[in-house]
Coordinates of C-alpha atoms in Angstrom, one line a residue:
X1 CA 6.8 -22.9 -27.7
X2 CA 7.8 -19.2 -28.9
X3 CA 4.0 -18.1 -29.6
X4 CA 2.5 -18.8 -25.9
X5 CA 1.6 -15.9 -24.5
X6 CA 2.7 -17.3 -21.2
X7 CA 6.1 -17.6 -21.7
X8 CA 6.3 -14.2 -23.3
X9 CA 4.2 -13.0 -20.3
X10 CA 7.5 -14.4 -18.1
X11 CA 10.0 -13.9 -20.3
X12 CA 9.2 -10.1 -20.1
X13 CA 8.6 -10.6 -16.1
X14 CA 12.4 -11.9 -15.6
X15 CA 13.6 -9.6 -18.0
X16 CA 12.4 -6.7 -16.1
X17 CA 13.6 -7.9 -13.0
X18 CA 16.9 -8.4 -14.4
X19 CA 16.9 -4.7 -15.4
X20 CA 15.7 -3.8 -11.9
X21 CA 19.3 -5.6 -10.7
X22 CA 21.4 -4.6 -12.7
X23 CA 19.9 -1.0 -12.1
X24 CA 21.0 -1.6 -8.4
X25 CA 24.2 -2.2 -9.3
X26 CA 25.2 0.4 -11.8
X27 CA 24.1 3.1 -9.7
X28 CA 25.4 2.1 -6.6
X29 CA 22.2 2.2 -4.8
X30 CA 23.0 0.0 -1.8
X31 CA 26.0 -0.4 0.1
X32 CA 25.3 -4.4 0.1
X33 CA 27.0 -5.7 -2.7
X34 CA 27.4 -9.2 -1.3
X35 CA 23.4 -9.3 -0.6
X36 CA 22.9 -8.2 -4.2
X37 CA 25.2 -10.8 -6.0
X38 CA 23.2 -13.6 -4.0
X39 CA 19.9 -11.9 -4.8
X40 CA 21.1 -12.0 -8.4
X41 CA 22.2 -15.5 -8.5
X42 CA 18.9 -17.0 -6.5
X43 CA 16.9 -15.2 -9.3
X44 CA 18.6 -16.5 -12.2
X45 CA 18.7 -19.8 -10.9
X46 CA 14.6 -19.2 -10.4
X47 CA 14.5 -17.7 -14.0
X48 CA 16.8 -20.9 -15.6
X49 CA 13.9 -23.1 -13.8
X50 CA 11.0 -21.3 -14.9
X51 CA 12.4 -21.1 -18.9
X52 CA 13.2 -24.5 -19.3
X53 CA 10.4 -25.9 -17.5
X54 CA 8.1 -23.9 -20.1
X55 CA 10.5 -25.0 -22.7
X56 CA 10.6 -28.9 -22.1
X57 CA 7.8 -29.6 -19.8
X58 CA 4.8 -27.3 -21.7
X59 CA 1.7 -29.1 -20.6
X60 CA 2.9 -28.6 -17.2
X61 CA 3.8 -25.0 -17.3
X62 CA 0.8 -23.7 -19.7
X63 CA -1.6 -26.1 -18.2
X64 CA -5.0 -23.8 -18.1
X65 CA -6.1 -23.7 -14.4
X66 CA -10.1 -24.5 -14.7
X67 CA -11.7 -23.2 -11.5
X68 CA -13.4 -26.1 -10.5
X69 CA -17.4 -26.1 -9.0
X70 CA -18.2 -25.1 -5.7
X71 CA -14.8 -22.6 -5.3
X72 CA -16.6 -20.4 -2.8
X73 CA -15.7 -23.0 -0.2
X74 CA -12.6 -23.7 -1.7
X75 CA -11.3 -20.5 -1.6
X76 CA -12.8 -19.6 1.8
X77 CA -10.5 -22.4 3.1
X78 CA -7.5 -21.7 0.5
X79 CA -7.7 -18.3 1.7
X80 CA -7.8 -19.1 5.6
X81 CA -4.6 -20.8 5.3
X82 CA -2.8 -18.3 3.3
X83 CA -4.0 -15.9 6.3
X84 CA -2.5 -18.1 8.9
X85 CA 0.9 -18.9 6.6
X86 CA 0.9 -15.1 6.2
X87 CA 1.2 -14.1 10.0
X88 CA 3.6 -16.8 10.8
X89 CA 5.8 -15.7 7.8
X90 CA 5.3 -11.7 9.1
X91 CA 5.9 -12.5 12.6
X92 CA 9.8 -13.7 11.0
X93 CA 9.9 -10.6 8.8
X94 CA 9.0 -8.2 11.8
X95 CA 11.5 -9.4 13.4
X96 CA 14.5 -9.2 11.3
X97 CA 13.6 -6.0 9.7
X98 CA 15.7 -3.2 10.4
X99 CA 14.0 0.0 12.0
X100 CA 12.7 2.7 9.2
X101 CA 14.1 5.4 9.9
X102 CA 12.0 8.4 11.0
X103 CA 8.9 7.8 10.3
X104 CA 9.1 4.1 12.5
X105 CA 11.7 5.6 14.4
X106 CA 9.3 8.4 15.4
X107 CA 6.1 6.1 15.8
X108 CA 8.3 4.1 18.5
X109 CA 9.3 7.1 20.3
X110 CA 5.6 8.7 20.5
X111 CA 4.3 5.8 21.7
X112 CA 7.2 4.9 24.1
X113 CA 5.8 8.7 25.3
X114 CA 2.4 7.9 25.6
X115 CA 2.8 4.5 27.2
X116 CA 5.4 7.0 29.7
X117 CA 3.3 9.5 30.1
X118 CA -0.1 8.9 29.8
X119 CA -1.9 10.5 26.8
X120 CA -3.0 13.2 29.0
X121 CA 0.0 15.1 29.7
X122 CA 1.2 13.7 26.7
X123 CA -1.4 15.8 24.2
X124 CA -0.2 18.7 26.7
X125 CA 3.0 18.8 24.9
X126 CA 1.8 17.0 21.7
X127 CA 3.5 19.8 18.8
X128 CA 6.5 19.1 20.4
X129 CA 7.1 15.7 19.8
X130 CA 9.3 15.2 16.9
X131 CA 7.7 13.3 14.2
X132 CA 4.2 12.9 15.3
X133 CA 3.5 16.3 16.6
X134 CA 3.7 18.6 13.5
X135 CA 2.7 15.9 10.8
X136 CA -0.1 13.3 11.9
X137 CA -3.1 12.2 14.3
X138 CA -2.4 10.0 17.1
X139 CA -4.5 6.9 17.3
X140 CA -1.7 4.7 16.3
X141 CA 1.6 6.1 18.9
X142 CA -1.2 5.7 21.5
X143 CA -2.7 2.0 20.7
X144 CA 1.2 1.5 20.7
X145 CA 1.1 2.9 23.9
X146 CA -1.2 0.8 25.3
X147 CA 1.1 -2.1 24.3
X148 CA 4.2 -0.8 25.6
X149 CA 2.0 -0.1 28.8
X150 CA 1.4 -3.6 29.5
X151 CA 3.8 -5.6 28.0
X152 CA 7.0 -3.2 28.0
X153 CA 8.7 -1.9 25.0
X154 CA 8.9 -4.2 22.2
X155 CA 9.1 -3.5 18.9
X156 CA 7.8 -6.3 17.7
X157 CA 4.1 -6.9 19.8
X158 CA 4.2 -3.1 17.7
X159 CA 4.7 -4.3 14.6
X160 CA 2.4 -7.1 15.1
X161 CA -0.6 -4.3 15.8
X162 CA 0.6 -3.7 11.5
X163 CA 0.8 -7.3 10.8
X164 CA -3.1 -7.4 12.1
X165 CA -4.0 -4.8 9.9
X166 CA -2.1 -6.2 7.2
X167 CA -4.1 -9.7 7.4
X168 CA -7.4 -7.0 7.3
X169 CA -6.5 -5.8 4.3
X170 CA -6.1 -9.0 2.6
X171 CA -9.7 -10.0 4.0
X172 CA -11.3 -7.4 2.9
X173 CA -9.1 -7.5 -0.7
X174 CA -10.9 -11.0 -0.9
X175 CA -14.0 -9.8 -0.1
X176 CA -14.0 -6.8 -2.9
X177 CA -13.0 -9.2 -5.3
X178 CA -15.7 -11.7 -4.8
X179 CA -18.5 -8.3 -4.4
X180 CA -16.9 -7.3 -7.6
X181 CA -16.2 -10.6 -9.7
X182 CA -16.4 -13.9 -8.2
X183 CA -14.4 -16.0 -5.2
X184 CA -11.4 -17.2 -7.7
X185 CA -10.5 -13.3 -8.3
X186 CA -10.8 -12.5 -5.1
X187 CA -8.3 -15.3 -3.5
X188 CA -6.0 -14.7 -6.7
X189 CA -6.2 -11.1 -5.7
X190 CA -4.9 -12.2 -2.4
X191 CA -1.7 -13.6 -3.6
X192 CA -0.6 -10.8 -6.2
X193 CA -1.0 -8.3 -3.0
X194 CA 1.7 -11.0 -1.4
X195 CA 3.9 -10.6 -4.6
X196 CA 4.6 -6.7 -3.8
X197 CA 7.9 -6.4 -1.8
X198 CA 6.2 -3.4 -0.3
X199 CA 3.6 -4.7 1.1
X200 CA 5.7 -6.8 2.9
X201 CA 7.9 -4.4 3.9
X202 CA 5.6 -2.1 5.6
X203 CA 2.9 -4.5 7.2
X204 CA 5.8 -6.1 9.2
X205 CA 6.7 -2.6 10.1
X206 CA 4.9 0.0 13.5
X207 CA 4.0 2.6 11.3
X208 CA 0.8 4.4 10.1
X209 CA 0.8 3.1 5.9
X210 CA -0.9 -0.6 6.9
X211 CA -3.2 0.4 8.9
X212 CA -4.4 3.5 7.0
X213 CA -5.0 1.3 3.9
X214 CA -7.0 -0.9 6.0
X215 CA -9.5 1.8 7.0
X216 CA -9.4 3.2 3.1
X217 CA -9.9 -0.5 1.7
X218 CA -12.6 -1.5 4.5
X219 CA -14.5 1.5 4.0
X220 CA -14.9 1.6 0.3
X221 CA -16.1 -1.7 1.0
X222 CA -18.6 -1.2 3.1
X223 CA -20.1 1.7 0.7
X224 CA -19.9 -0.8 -2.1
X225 CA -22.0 -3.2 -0.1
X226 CA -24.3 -0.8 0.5
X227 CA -24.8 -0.5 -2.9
X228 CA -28.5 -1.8 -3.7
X229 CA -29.1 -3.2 -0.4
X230 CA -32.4 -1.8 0.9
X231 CA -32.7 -3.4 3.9
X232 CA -29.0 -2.9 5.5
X233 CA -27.7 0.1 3.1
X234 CA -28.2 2.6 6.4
X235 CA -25.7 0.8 9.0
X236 CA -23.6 0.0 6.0
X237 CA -23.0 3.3 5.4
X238 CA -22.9 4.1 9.2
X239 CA -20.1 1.3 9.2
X240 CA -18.2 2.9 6.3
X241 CA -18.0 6.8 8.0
X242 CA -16.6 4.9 11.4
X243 CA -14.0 3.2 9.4
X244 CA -13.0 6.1 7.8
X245 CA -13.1 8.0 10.5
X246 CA -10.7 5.9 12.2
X247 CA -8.6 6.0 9.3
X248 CA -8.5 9.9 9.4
X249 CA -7.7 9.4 13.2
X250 CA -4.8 7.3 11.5
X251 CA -3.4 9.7 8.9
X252 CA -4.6 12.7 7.8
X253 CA -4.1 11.2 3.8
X254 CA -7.2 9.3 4.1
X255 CA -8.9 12.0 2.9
X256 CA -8.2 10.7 -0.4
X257 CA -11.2 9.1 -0.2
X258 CA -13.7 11.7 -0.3
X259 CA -12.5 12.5 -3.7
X260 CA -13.1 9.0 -4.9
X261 CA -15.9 8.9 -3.3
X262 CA -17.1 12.0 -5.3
X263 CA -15.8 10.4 -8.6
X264 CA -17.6 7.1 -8.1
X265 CA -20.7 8.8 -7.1
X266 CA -20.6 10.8 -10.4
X267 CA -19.9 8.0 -12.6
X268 CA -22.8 5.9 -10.8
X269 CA -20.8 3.1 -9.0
X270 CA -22.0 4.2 -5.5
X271 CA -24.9 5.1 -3.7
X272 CA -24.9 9.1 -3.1
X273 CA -27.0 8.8 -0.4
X274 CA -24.5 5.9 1.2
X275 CA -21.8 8.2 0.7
X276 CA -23.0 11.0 1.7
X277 CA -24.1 9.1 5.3
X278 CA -20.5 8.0 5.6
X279 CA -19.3 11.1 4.6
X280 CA -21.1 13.0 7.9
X281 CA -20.5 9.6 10.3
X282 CA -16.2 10.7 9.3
X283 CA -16.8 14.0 10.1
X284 CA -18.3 13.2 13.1
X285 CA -16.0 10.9 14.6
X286 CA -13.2 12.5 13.1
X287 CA -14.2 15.8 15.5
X288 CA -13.6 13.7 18.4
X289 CA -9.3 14.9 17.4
X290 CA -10.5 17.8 15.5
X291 CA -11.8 20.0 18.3
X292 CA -9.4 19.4 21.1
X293 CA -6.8 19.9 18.4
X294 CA -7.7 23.2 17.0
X295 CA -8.3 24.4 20.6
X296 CA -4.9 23.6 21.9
X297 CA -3.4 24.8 18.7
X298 CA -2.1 21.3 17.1
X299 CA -4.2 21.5 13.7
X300 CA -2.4 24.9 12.8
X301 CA 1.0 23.5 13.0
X302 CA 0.1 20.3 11.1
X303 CA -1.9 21.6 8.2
X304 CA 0.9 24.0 7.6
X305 CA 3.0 21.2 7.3
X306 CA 0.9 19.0 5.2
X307 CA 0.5 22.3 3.0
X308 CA 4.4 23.0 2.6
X309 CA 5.3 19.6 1.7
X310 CA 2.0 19.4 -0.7
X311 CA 3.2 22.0 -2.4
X312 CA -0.1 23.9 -1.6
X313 CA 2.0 26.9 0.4
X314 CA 5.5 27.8 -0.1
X315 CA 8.5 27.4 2.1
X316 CA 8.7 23.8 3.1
X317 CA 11.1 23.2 6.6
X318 CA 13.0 20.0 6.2
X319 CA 13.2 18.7 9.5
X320 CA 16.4 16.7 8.6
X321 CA 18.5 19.8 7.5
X322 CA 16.2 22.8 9.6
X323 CA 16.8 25.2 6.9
X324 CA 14.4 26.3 4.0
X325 CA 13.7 25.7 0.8
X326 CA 14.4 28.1 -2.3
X327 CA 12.1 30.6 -2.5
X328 CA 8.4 29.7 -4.3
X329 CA 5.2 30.6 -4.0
X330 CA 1.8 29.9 -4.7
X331 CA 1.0 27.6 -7.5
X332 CA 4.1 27.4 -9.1
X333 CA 5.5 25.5 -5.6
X334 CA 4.0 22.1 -7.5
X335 CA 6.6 22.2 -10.1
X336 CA 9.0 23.0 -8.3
X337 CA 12.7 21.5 -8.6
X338 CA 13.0 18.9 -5.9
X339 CA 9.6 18.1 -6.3
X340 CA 9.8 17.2 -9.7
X341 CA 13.1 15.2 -8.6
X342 CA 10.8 13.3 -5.6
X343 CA 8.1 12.6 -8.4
X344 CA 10.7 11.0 -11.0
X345 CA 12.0 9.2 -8.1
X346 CA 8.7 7.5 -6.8
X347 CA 7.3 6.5 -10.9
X348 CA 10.6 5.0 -12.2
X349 CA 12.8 4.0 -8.8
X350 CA 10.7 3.4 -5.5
X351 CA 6.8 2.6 -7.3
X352 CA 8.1 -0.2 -9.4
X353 CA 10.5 -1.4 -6.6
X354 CA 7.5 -1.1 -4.4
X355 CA 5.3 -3.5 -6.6
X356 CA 8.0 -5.5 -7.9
X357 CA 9.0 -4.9 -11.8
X358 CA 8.6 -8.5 -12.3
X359 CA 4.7 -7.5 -11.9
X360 CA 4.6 -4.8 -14.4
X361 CA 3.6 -7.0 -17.3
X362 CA 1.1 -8.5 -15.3
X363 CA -0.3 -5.4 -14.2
X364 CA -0.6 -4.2 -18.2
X365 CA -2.1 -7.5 -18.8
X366 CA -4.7 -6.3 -16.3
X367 CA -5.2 -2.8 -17.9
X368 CA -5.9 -3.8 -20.9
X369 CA -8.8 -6.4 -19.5
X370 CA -10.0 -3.9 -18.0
X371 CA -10.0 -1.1 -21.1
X372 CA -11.6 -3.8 -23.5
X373 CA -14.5 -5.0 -21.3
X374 CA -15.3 -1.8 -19.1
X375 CA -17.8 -3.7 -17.5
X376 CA -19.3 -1.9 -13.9
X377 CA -16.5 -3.6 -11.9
X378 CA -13.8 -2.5 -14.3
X379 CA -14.7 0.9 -13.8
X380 CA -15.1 0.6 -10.2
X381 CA -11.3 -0.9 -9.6
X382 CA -9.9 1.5 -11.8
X383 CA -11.1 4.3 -10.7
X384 CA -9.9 3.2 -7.3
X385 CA -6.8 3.0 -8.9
X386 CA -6.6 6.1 -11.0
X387 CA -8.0 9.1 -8.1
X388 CA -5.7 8.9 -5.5
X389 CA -2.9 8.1 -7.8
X390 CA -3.1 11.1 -9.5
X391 CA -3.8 13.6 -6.3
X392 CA -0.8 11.7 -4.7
X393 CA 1.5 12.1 -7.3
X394 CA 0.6 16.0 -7.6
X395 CA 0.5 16.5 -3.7
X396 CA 2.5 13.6 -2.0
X397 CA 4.6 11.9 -4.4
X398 CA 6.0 9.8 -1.6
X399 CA 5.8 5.6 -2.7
X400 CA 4.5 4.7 0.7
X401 CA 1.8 7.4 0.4
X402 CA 0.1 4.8 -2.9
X403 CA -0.4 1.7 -0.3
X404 CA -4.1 1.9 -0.1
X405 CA -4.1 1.7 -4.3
X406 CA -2.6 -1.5 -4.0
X407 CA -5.3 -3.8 -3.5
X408 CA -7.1 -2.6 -6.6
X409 CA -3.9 -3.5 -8.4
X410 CA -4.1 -6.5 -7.1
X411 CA -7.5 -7.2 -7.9
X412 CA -6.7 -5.6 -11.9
X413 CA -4.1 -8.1 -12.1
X414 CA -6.1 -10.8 -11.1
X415 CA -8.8 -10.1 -13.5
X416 CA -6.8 -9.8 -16.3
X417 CA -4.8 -13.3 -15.9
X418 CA -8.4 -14.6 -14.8
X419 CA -9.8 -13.1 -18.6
X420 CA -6.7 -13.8 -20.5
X421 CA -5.0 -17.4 -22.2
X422 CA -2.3 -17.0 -19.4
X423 CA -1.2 -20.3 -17.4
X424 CA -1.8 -17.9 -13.6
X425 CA 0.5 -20.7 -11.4
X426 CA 3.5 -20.6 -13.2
X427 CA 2.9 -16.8 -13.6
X428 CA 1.6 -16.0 -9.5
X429 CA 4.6 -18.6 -8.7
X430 CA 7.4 -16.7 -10.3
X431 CA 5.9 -13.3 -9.1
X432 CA 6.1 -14.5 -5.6
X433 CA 9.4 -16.2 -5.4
X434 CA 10.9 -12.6 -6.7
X435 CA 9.3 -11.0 -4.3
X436 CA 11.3 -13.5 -2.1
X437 CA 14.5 -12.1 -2.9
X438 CA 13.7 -8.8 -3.0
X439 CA 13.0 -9.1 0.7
X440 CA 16.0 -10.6 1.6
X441 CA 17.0 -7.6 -0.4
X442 CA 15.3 -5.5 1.3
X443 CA 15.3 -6.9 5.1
X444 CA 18.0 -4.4 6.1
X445 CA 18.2 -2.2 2.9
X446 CA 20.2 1.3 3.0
X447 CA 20.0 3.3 -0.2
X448 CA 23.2 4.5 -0.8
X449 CA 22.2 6.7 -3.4
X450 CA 18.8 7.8 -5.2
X451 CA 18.2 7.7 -8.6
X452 CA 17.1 11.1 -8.8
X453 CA 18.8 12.9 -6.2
X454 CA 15.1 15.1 -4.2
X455 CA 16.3 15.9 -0.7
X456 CA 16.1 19.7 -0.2
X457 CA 18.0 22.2 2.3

């Protein structure tokens, strides 16, 4: 059936995948050759499958899936045993992942110091420590700490702290989905976030990225909730600024969402009053690291760095090679060469690796939904989508950075298959079974070289 937009909308999904592989292999980005030939074969076996099921057996794979009465419940179940499949399938992930270097690397080691040396004699020396000191708060390195305390040093009871969070945000991707369009978006939303490799990748990993998109996601939630609610709107919003005050306790990048905030407010799809209550509560519970840090000296250090590497101030130190930059200053610094290099890098190698080019289609399928109907939820997700992807890709270009805009991908994409003549199980199916052997892929994955070439110094 050449005309059904369903096999068009896979045919252009294995297409693009198959691009995305033979990409790997022409520029010699990983030193796993073996791992990519097997990668390559699982997928075209999947992609044979797929084809010539839609070619011989068409009323199985365009069959139109009718959300059937009463799916509240349905999905309220559907979606508690995805949750529970999803932690027993992260618990196996976490632990055959290989360590990330630095920035897990680092996370291990300040919390192997904490859970050492107790976080009092620990903040005494706190800009020395190598990763965490100059670069990010510490409520993660010390709840790791508190593991390592009691049960020892395992990485993996760590990375199950991220696998937690990581179940969180898929709770509260649900629950967005249903506040903005109804329970069969919301669980579909679900299972597109479990078709980015990313995702994956860093919720079965003890670092900062899954637990900051938690506090982003659950906060905006909770200021969306308190959205026309007269009688709760007050501890909603009172909710919303301790979440994101956690999250800024997290990393320092949450901050994101005060310009979001700000844009939804003007474009009327929040409460200002909510927003600005949550807005103080932050502040507020964000002092409790502000003020010890700025007397002992910490905050200088780190904003300098988060100002170099922004681009905002000139001279950025890579700690890797200890040696500056070429000279730039002032605005300039934000076009800068390597920069530029780390920009191209994250929009046409590690983004579309990080949501899977397979899902691109999907994703357009999504945006242009969501640019016909423009209804108050529309604008809500893609706005979500749009502010912090922009500011990031001005000031911190870095593909893990875009984790918290994930979910409202996931929830465009569902809308769009939900809106459009698309068959969504042969589609969700395929996207998910990729994702499959990108993380087989990616389970141990060493970049061997970078498509654009970014490292300074």
């Amino acid at each position: 059936m050449p005309g059904n937009p369903t096999l068009i909308l896979l045919t252009s999904m294995i297409l693009l995948q198959a691009a995305w592989l033979a990409g790997i292999k022409l520029t010699r980005a990983t030193q796993r050759a073996d791992k990519l030939m097997r990668v390559v074969f699982y997928e075209l076996l999947l992609s044979l499958f797929f084809l010539l099921t839609s070619i011989f057996a068409p009323e199985i794979a365009f069959a139109r899936f009718a959300v059937p009465a009463g799916w509240r419940l349905t999905a309220q179940l559907g979606l508690g045993l995805l949750l529970i499949f999803t932690f027993f399938a992260a618990i196996i992930y976490s632990r055959i992942q290989r360590i990330w270097r630095f920035d897990e690397q680092g996370n291990l080691e300040a919390a192997q110091q904490f859970a050492s040396e107790g976080w009092r004699r620990t903040f005494l020396h706190y800009t020395e420590l190598p990763w965490l000191g100059y670069q990010h708060p510490p409520l993660i390195p010390v709840l790791g700490g508190i593991i390592f305390r009691f049960f020892g040093f395992r990485v993996l009871l760590f990375r199950l702290l991220s696998v937690g969070f990581m179940l969180g945000v898929l709770l509260v991707t649900y629950l967005t989905g249903v506040r903005l369009y109804d329970p069969f978006s919301g669980f579909l939303a679900v299972v597109l976030c479990l078709s980015f490799p990313l995702f994956w990748r860093l919720g079965c990993a003890a670092m900062l990225d899954m637990p900051a998109t938690f506090w982003f996601g659950f906060g905006l939630f909770s200021i969306l909730q308190a959205q026309n609610r007269d009688g709760s709107w007050l501890w909603l919003s009172i909710l919303a600024g301790l979440v994101i005050g956690l999250g800024l306790l997290t990393r320092y990048t949450l901050a994101l969402i005060y310009p979001l905030l700000l844009v939804l407010v003007l474009l009327e799809q929040v409460s200002w009053m909510s927003s600005m209550l949550a807005v103080l509560v932050s502040f507020l519970v964000f002092s409790a690291w502000l003020i010890p840090a700025y007397r002992k000296k910490i905050l200088h250090a780190q904003f300098r760095r988060l100002r170099e590497f922004s681009g905002l101030k000139s001279g950025y130190r890579n700690p890797a090679a200890g040696v500056l930059s070429e000279p730039v200053f002032n605005l300039p610094v934000l076009a800068h060469s390597w920069r530029w290099r780390l920009r191209l890098e994250s929009l046409f190698s590690r983004l579309p690796s990080a949501i899977g080019t397979y899902n691109l289609p999907i994703i357009l399928v999504g945006l242009t939904t969501v640019l016909q109907q423009m209804i108050t939820a529309d604008k809500f997700v893609l706005t979500w989508i749009s502010v912090p992807f922009i500011l990031l890709l001005i000031l911190l270009p870095d593909h893990r950075y875009f984790l918290p805009v994930f979910p409202a991908l996931a929830l465009l994409m569902a809308h769009g298959l939900v809106e459009s003549a698309f068959s969504i199980p042969p589609v969700t199916g395929l996207a998910l079974l990729f994702c499959l052997g990108n993380l087989y892929l990616f389970v141990d994955w060493e970049r061997r070289r970078y498509l654009f070439s970014w490292k300074i110094g």
